[in-house]
Coordinates of C-alpha atoms and ligand atoms in Angstrom, one line a residue:
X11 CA -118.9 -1.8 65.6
X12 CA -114.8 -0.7 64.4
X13 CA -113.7 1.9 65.9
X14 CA -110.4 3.5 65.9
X15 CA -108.2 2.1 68.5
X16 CA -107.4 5.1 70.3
X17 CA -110.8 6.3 70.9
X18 CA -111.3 2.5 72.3
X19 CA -108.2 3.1 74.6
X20 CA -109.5 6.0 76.0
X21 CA -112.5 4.9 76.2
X22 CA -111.7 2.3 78.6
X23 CA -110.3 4.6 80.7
X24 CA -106.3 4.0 80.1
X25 CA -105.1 7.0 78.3
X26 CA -106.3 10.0 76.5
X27 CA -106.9 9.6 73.1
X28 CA -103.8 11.9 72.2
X29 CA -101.5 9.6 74.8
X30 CA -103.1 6.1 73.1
X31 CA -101.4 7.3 69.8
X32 CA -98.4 8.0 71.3
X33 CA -98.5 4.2 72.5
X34 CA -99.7 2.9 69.0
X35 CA -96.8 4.7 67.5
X36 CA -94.5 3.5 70.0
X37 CA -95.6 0.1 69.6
X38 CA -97.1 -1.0 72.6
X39 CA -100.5 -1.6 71.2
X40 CA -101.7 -5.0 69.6
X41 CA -104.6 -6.4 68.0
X42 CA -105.4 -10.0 67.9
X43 CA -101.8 -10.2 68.3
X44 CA -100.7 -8.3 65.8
X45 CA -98.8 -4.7 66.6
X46 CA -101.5 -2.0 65.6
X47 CA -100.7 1.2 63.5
X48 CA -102.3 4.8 64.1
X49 CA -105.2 4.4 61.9
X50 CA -106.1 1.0 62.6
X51 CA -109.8 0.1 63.9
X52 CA -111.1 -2.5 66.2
X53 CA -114.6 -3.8 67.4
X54 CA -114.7 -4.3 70.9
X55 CA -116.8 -7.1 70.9
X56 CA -114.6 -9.2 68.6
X57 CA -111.5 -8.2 68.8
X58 CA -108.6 -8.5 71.4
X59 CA -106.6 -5.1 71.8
X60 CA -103.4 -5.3 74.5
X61 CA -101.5 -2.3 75.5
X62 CA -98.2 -4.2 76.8
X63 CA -99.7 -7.2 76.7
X64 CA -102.7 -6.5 79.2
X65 CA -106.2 -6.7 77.7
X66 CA -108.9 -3.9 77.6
X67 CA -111.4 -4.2 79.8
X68 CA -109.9 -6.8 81.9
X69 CA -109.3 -5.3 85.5
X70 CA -109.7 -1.8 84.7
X71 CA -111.3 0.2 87.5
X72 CA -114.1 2.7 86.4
X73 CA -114.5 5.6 88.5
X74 CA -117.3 8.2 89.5
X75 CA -116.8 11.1 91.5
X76 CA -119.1 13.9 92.3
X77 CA -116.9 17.1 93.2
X78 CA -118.2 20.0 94.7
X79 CA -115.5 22.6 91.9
X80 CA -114.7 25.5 94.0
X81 CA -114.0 29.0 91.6
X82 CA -111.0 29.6 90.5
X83 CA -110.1 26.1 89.3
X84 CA -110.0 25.1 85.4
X85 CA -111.9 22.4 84.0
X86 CA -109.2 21.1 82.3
X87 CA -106.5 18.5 82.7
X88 CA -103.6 21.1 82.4
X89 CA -104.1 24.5 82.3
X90 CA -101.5 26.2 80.2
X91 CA -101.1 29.5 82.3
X92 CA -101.1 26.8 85.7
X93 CA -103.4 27.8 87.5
X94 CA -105.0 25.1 89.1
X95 CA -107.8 22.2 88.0
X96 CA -110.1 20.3 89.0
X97 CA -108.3 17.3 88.7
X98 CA -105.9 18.4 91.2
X99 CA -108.2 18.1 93.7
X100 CA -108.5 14.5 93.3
X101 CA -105.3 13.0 94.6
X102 CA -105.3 9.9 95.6
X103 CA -106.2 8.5 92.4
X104 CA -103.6 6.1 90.5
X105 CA -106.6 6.4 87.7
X106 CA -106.7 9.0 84.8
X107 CA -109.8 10.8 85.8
X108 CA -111.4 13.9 83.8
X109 CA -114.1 16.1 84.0
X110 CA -117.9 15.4 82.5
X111 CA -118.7 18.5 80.6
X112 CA -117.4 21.9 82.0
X113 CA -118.0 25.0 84.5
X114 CA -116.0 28.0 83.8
X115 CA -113.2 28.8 85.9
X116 CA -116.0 31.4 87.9
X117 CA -118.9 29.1 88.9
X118 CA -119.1 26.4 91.2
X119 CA -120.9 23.1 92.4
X120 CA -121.4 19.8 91.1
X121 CA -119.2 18.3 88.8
X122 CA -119.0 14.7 87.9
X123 CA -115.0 13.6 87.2
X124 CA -114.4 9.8 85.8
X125 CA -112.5 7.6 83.7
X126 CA -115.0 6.3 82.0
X127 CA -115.5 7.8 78.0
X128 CA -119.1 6.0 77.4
X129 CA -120.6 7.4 80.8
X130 CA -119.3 11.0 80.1
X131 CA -120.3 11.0 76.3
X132 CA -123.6 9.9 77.5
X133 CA -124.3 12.3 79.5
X134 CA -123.1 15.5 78.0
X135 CA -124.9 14.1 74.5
X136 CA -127.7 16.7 73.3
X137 CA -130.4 14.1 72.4
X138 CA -129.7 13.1 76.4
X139 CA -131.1 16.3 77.6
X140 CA -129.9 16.1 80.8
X141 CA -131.5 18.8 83.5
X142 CA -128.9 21.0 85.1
X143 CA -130.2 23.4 87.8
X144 CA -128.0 26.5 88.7
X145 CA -128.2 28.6 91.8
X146 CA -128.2 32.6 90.0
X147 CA -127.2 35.5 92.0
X148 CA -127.5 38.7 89.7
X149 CA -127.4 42.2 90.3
X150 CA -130.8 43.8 90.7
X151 CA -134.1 42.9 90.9
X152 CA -135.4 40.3 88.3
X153 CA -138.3 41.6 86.6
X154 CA -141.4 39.4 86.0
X155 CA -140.5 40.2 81.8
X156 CA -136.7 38.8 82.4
X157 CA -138.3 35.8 84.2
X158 CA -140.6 35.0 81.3
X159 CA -138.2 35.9 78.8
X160 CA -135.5 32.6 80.8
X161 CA -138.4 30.6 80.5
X162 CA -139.3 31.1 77.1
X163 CA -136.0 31.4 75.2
X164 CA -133.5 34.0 74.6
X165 CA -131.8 34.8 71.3
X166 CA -128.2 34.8 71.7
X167 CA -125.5 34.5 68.8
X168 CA -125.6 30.9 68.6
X169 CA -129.4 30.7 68.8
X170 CA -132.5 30.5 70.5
X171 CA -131.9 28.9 74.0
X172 CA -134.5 26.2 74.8
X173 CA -137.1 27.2 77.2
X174 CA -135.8 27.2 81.0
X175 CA -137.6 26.9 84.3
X176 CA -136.6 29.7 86.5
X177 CA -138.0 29.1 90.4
X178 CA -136.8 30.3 93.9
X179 CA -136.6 33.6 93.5
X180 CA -135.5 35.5 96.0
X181 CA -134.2 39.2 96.9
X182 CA -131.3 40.1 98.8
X183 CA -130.2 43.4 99.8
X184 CA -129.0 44.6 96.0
X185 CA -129.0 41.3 94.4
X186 CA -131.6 38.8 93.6
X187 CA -130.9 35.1 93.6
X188 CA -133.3 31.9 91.9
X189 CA -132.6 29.0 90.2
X190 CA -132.2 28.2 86.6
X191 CA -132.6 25.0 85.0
X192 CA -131.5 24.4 81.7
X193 CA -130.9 21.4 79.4
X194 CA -128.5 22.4 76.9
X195 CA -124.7 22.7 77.7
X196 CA -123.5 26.1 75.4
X197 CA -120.2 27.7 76.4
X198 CA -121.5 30.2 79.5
X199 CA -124.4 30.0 78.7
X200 CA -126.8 30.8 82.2
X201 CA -124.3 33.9 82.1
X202 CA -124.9 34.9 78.5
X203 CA -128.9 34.2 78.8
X204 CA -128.7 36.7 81.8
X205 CA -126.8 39.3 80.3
X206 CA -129.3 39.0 77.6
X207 CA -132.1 40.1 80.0
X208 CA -129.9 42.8 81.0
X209 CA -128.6 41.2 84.3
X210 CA -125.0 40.5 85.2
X211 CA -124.1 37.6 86.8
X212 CA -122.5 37.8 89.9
X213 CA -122.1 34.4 91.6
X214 CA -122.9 31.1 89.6
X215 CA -123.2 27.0 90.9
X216 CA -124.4 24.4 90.0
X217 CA -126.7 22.7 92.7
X218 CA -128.3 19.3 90.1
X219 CA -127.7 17.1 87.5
X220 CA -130.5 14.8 86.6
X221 CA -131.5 14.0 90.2
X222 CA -128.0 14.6 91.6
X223 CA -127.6 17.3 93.9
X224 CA -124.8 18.7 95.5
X225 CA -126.2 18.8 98.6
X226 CA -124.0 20.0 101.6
X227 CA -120.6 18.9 99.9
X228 CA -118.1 21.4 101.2
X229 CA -116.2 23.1 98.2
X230 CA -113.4 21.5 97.3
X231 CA -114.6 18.1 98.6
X232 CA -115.5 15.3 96.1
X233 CA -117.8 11.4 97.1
X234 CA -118.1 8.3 95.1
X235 CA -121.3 7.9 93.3
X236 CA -123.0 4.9 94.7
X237 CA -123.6 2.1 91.9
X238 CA -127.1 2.5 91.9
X239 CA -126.6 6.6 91.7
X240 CA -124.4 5.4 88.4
X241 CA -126.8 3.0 86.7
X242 CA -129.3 5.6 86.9
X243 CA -127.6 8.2 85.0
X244 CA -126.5 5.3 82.6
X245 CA -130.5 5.7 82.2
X246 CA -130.7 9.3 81.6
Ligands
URA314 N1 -123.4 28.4 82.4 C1 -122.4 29.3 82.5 O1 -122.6 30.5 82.1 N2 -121.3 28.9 83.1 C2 -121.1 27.7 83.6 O2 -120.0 27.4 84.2 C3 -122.1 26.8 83.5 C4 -123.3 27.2 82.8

């Protein structure tokens, strides 16, 4: 299938899409030996695309990380107001890593980082559906009517949330803390569905994806997801 050349680019891991056009433009991108303009489309499978002479997909390293994202660190690439990101966590990397899907700058836990565009758009893809389990702590006790409410649905402004499993629940001096599992991926969205329910959120990770955990990763720290942990969530 054509696809715009950029969007392969960056899907192989090179460049970000915005950075490919900068290289189209400046000339450094061919197909089937012929300089390529912005605009210009490509299929993978039958054409040859070079970026200064080197072919896609020959030698290109593909990178999986599982970070454990501390608070207080953007999601980003660059932050505008620079404060830090979860990128520059990752150092020793000569690749062009970025983040699959998001936690706001307040929550924590498990985030995968990689270079490779296919993996990432297939996980954070609706139709995937992919389970992510939070670890709650909210103000309060949570009532047996919130509980069911989590589970059932809960109307925000951009909808009806799918139902959510809500287990480990557990009291703690003037907070209560459980676990949340949701599907979807809406902006704040475990936060939002609690305020909903009346509770305010005051500590947030995320502990699984899929059958990834987190595990005892110290904040901060990141791992290599083995191959097999990789083809598995190809599977999702
Ligand atoms: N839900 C939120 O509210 N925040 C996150 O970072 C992730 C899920």
């Amino acid at each position: 299938m054509k696809q715009r050349i950029q969007k392969l680019i960056s899907a192989a891991g090179l460049a970000s899409r915005r950075q490919a056009e900068e290289w189209i433009s400046a000339g450094r991108v061919t197909v089937n030996g012929r300089q390529a303009s912005l605009g210009d489309q490509a299929d993978p499978a039958l054409d040859r695309v070079e970026v200064d002479g080197r072919a896609l997909g020959s030698g290109g390293r593909k990178i999986y990380l599982l970070l454990n994202k501390p608070v207080g660190y953007v999601t980003t690439l660059k932050d505008p107001q620079g404060r830090p990101t979860v990128v520059d966590l990752v150092q020793d990397l000569r690749e062009r890593i970025y983040p699959v899907g998001r936690l706001d700058l307040n929550t924590a836990g498990l985030l995968i980082l990689t270079n490779d565009g296919e993996f990432a758009n297939h996980l954070t893809h609706p139709r995937h559906q992919v389970k992510k389990t939070y670890l709650v702590r909210v103000r309060g006790r949570l009532s047996d009517a919130a509980r069911r409410q989590l589970e059932r649905g809960v109307k925000l402004e951009d909808g009806l949330t799918a139902p959510a499993q809500v287990s480990s629940v557990r009291a703690s001096g003037a907070h209560t803390w459980f676990e949340l599992t949701i599907h979807e991926g809406r902006n704040r969205q475990v936060r939002r569905m609690c305020e909903a329910v009346g509770f305010s959120v005051s500590r947030l990770m995320r502990i699984r994806l899929g059958f990834l955990e987190l595990g005892t990763l110290p904040p901060g720290q990141y791992r290599q997801l083995s191959g097999g942990e990789v083809s598995k969530l190809k599977k999702l």
